[in-house]
CSV table of C-alpha atoms in Angstrom, one decimal:
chain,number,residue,atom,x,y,z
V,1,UNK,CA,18.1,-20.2,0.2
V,2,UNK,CA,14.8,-21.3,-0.5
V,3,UNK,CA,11.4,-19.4,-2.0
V,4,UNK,CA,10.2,-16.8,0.2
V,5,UNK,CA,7.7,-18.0,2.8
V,6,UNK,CA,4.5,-16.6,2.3
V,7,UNK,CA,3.5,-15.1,5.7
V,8,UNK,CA,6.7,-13.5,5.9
V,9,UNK,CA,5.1,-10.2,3.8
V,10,UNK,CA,2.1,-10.5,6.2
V,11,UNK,CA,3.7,-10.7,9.4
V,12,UNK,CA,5.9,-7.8,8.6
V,13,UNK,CA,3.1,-5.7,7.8
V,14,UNK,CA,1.6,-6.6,11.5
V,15,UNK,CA,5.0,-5.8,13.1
V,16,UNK,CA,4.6,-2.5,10.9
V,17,UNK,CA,1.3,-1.9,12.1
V,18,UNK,CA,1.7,-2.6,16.2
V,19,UNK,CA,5.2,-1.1,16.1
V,20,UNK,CA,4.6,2.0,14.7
V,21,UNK,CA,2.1,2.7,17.0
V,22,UNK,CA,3.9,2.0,19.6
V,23,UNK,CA,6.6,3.6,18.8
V,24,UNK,CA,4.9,6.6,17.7
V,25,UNK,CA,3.6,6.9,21.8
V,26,UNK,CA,6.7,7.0,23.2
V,27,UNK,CA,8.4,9.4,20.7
V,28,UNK,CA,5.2,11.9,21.7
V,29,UNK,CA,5.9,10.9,25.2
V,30,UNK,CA,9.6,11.7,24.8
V,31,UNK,CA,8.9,14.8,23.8
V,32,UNK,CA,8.1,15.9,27.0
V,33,UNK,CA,11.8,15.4,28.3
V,34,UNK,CA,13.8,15.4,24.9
V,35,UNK,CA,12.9,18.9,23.1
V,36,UNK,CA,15.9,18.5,20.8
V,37,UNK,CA,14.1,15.5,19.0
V,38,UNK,CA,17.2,13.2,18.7
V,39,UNK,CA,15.5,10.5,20.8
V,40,UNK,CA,13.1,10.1,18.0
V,41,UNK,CA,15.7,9.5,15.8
V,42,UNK,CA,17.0,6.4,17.7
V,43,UNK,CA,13.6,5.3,17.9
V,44,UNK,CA,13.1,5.6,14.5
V,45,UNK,CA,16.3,3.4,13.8
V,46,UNK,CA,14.8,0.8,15.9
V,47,UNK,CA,11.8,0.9,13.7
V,48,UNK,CA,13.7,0.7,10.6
V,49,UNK,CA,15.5,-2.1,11.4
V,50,UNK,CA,12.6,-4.1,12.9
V,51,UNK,CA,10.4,-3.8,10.1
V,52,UNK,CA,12.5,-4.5,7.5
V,53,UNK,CA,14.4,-7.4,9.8
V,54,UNK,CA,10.9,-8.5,10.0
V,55,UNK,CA,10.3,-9.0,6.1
V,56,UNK,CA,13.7,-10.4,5.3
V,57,UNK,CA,15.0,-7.3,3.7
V,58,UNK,CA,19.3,-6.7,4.2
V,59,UNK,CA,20.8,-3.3,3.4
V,60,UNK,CA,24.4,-2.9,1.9
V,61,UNK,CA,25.5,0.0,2.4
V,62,UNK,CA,28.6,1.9,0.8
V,63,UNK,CA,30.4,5.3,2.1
V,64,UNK,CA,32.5,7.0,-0.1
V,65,UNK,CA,33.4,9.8,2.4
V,66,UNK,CA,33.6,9.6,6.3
V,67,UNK,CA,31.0,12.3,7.6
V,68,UNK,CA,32.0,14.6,10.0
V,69,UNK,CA,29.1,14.5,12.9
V,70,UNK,CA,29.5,18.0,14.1
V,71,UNK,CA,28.9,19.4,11.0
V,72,UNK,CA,25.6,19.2,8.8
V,73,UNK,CA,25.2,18.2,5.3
V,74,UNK,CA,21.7,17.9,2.9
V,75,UNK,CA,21.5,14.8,1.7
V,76,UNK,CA,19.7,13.8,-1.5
V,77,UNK,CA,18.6,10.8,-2.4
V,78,UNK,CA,16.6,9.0,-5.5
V,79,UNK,CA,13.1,7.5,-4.2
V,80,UNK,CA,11.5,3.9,-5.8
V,81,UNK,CA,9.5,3.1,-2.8
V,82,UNK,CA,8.7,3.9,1.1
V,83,UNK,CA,11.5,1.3,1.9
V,84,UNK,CA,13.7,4.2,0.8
V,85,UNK,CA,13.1,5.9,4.0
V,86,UNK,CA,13.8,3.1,6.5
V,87,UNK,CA,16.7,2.0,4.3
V,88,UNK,CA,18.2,5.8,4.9
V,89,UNK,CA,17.8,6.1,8.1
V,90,UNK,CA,19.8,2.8,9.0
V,91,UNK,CA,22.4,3.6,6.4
V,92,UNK,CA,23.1,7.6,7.1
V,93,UNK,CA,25.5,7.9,10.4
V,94,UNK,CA,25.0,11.5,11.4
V,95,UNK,CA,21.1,12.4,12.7
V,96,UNK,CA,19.4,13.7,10.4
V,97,UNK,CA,15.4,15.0,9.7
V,98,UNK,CA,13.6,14.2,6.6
V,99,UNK,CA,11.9,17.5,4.6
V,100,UNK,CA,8.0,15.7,4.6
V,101,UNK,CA,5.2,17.1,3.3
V,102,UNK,CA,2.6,18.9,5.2
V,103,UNK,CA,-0.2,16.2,4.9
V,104,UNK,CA,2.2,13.3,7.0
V,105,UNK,CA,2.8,15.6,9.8
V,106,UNK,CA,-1.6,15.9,10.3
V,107,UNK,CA,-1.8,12.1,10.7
V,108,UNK,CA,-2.7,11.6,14.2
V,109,UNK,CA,0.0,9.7,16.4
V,110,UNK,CA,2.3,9.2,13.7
V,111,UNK,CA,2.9,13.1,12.4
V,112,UNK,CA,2.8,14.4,15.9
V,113,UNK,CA,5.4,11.7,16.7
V,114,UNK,CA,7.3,12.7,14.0
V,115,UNK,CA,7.2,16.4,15.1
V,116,UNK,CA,8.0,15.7,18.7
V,117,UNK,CA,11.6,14.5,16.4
V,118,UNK,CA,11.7,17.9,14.8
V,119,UNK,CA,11.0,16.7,11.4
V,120,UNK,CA,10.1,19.7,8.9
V,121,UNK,CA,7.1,19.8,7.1
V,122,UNK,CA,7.0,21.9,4.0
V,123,UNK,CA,3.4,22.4,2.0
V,124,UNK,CA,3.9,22.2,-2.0
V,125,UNK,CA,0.7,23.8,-2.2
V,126,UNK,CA,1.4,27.4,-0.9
V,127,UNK,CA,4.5,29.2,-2.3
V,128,UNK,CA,4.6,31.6,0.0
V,129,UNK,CA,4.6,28.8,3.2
V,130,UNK,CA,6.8,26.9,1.3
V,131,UNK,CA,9.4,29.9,0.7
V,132,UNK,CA,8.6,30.4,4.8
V,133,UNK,CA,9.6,26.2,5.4
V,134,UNK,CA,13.1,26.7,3.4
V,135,UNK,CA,13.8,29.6,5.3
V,136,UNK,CA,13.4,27.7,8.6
V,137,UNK,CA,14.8,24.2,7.3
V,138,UNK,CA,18.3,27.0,6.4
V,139,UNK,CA,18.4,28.0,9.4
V,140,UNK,CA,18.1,25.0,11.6
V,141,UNK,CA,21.4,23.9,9.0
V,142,UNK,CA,23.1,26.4,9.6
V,143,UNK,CA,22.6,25.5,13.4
V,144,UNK,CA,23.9,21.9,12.4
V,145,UNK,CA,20.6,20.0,11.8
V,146,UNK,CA,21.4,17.3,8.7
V,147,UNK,CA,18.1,17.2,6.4
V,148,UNK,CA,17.2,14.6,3.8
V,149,UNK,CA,15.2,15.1,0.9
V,150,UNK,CA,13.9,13.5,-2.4
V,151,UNK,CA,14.9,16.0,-4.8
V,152,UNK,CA,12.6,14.2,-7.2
V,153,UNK,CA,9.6,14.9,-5.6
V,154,UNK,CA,7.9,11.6,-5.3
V,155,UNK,CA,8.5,8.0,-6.0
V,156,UNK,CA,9.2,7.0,-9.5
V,157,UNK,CA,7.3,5.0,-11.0
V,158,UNK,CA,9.5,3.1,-13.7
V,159,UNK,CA,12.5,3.1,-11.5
V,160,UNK,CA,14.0,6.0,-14.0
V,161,UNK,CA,15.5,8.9,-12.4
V,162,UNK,CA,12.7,11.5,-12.5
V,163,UNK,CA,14.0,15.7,-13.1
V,164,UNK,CA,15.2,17.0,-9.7
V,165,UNK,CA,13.1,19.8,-8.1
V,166,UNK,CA,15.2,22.9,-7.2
V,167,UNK,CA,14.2,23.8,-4.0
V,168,UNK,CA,16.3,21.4,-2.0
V,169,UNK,CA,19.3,23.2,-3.9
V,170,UNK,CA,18.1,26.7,-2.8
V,171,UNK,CA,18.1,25.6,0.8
V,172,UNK,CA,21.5,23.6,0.7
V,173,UNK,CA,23.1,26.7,-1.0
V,174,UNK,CA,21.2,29.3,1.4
V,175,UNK,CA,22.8,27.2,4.5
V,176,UNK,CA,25.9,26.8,3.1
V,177,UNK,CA,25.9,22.9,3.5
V,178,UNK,CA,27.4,20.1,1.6
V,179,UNK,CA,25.1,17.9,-0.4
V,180,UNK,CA,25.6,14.7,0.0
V,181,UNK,CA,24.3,12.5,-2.8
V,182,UNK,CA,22.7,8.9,-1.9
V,183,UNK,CA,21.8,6.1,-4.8
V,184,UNK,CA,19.3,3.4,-3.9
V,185,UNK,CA,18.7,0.3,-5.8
V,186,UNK,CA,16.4,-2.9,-5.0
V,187,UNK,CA,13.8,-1.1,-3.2
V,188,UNK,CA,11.3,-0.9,-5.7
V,189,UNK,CA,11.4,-4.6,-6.2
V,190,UNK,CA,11.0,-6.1,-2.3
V,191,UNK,CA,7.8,-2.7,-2.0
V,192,UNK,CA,6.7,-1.6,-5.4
V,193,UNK,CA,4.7,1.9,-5.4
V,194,UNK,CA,1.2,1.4,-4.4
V,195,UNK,CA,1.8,-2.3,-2.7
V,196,UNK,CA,1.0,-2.6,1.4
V,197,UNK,CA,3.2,-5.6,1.8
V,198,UNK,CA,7.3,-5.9,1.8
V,199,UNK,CA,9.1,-8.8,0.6
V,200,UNK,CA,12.4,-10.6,1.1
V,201,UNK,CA,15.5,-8.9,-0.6
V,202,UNK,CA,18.6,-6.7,-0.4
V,203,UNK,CA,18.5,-3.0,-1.0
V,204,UNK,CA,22.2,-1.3,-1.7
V,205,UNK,CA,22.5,1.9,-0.6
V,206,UNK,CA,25.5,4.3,-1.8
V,207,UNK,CA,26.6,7.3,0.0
V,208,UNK,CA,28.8,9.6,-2.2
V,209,UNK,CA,31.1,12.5,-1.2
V,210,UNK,CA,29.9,15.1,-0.4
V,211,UNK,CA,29.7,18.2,-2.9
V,212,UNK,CA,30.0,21.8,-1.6
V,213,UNK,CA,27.9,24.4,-2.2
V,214,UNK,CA,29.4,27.4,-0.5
V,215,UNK,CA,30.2,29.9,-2.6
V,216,UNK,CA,28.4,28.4,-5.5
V,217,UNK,CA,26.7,31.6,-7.2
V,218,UNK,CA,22.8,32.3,-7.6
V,219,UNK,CA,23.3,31.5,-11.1
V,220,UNK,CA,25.3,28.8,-10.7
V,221,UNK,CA,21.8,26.5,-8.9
V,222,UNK,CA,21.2,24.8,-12.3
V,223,UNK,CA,25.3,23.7,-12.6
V,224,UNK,CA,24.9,22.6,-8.8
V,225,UNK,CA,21.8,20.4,-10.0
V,226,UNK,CA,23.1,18.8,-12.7
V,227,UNK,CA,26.2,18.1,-11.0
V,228,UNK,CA,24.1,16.5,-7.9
V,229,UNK,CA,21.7,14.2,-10.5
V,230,UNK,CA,25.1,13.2,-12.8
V,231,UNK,CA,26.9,11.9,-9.3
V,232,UNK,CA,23.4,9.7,-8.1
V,233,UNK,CA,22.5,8.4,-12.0
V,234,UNK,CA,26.7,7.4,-12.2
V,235,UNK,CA,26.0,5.8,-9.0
V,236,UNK,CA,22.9,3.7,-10.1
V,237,UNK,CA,24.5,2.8,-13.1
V,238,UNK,CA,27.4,1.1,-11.4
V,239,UNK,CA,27.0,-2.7,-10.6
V,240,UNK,CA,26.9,-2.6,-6.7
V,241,UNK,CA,30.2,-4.8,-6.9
V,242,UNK,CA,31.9,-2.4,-8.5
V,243,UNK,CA,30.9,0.9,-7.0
V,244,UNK,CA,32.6,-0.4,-3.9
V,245,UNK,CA,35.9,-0.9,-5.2
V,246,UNK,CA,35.9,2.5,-8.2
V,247,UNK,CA,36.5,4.9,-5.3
V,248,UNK,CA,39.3,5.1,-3.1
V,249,UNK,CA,38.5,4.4,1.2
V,250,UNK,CA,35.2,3.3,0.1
V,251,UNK,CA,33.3,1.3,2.5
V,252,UNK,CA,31.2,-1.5,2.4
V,253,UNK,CA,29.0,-2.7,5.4
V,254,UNK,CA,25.7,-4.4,5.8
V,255,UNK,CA,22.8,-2.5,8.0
């Protein structure tokens, strides 16, 4: 294969640009016929996998476990770049809403397409809304709405794992949910934090089993934790060829 052509970055960023408006107007619209909020989600896999088609990015993915779609699970993920979110919704087969933060959900077209998909907005800032947000995000679980979240709290920078944050353990222990844990690698290369443009490349993606929570103690959150960041940092550590073939059933599939 030869050098990456160099409008290849730019015209993915104009298929970003036209699509996700686009997009964004019908998921409002559907939102007036679809009050669950799944058809957002299949709109938002068709926007995943046209902008990274667009700039030449393949997934491999990896599934250690076959999910069950009736029930829900939390998954949690490492982040190195917005590709991250794209690469999880093509790569994650149950529906599933992201935990975002307040600020995306106030972008005009965009966050109130992303609410008209049910998405749950949290805001770091306030404690006592946050505490409110968790509550909510249980409860919709318990109901048998999958969530995914970034237990790290924002993109790292280095492409170490950063410490995990504990709420998203509260909530998958309040709901009673199985976390799921996901490892990521190659996104921060083809969309480095802070760059506008994404290039060529593949991105692996690892789905572990899941890890239950039920019954898991108060005191026993920071065992949980640990447990969830040893699984994803095993995960990274293992060369992509291998991870497929250490577990037992594993599957391997490009998205």
């Amino acid at each position: 294969m030869g050098p990456e052509p160099r409008m290849r970055p730019l015209l993915s960023a104009v298929v970003f640009f036209f699509l996700t408006i686009a997009l964004s107007i019908v998921a409002m619209l559907s939102g007036l016929v679809d009050r669950s909020g799944d058809l957002v989600l299949k709109l938002a896999r068709l926007w995943s996998r046209a902008v990274l088609g667009a700039a030449g990015v393949r997934l491999r993915v990896r599934s250690h476990a076959t999910l069950d779609p009736k029930r829900s699970y939390v998954f949690m993920s490492n982040h190195l770049s917005a590709v991250d979110i794209w690469a999880v919704f093509l790569s994650v087969s149950v529906p599933m809403r992201f935990i975002a933060k307040k600020q995306l959900g106030q972008i005009p077209v965009f966050g109130w397409a992303m609410r008209a998909g049910r998405f749950i907005f949290i805001d770091r800032q306030n404690t006592g809304s946050a505490r409110r947000t968790i509550e909510e995000a249980a409860r919709r679980i318990r109901q048998g709405c999958s969530v995914v979240i970034f237990p790290e709290g924002t993109r790292s920078r280095d492409g170490n794992l950063l410490p995990f944050k504990k709420g998203g353990f509260h909530l998958a222990m309040s709901s009673g949910a199985e976390i799921v844990p996901v490892a990521i690698r190659g996104s921060r290369a083809v969309m480095p934090r802070g760059s506008l443009l994404i290039h060529a490349g593949v991105v692996d993606i690892e789905v572990g089993e899941p890890i239950p929570t039920e019954g898991v103690p108060a005191d026993g959150r920071d065992a949980l934790v640990e447990k969830v960041r040893a699984r994803i940092t095993e995960m990274l550590a293992t060369p992509p060829a291998q991870s497929a073939s250490a577990a037992a059933g594993a599957s391997v599939k490009d998205a």
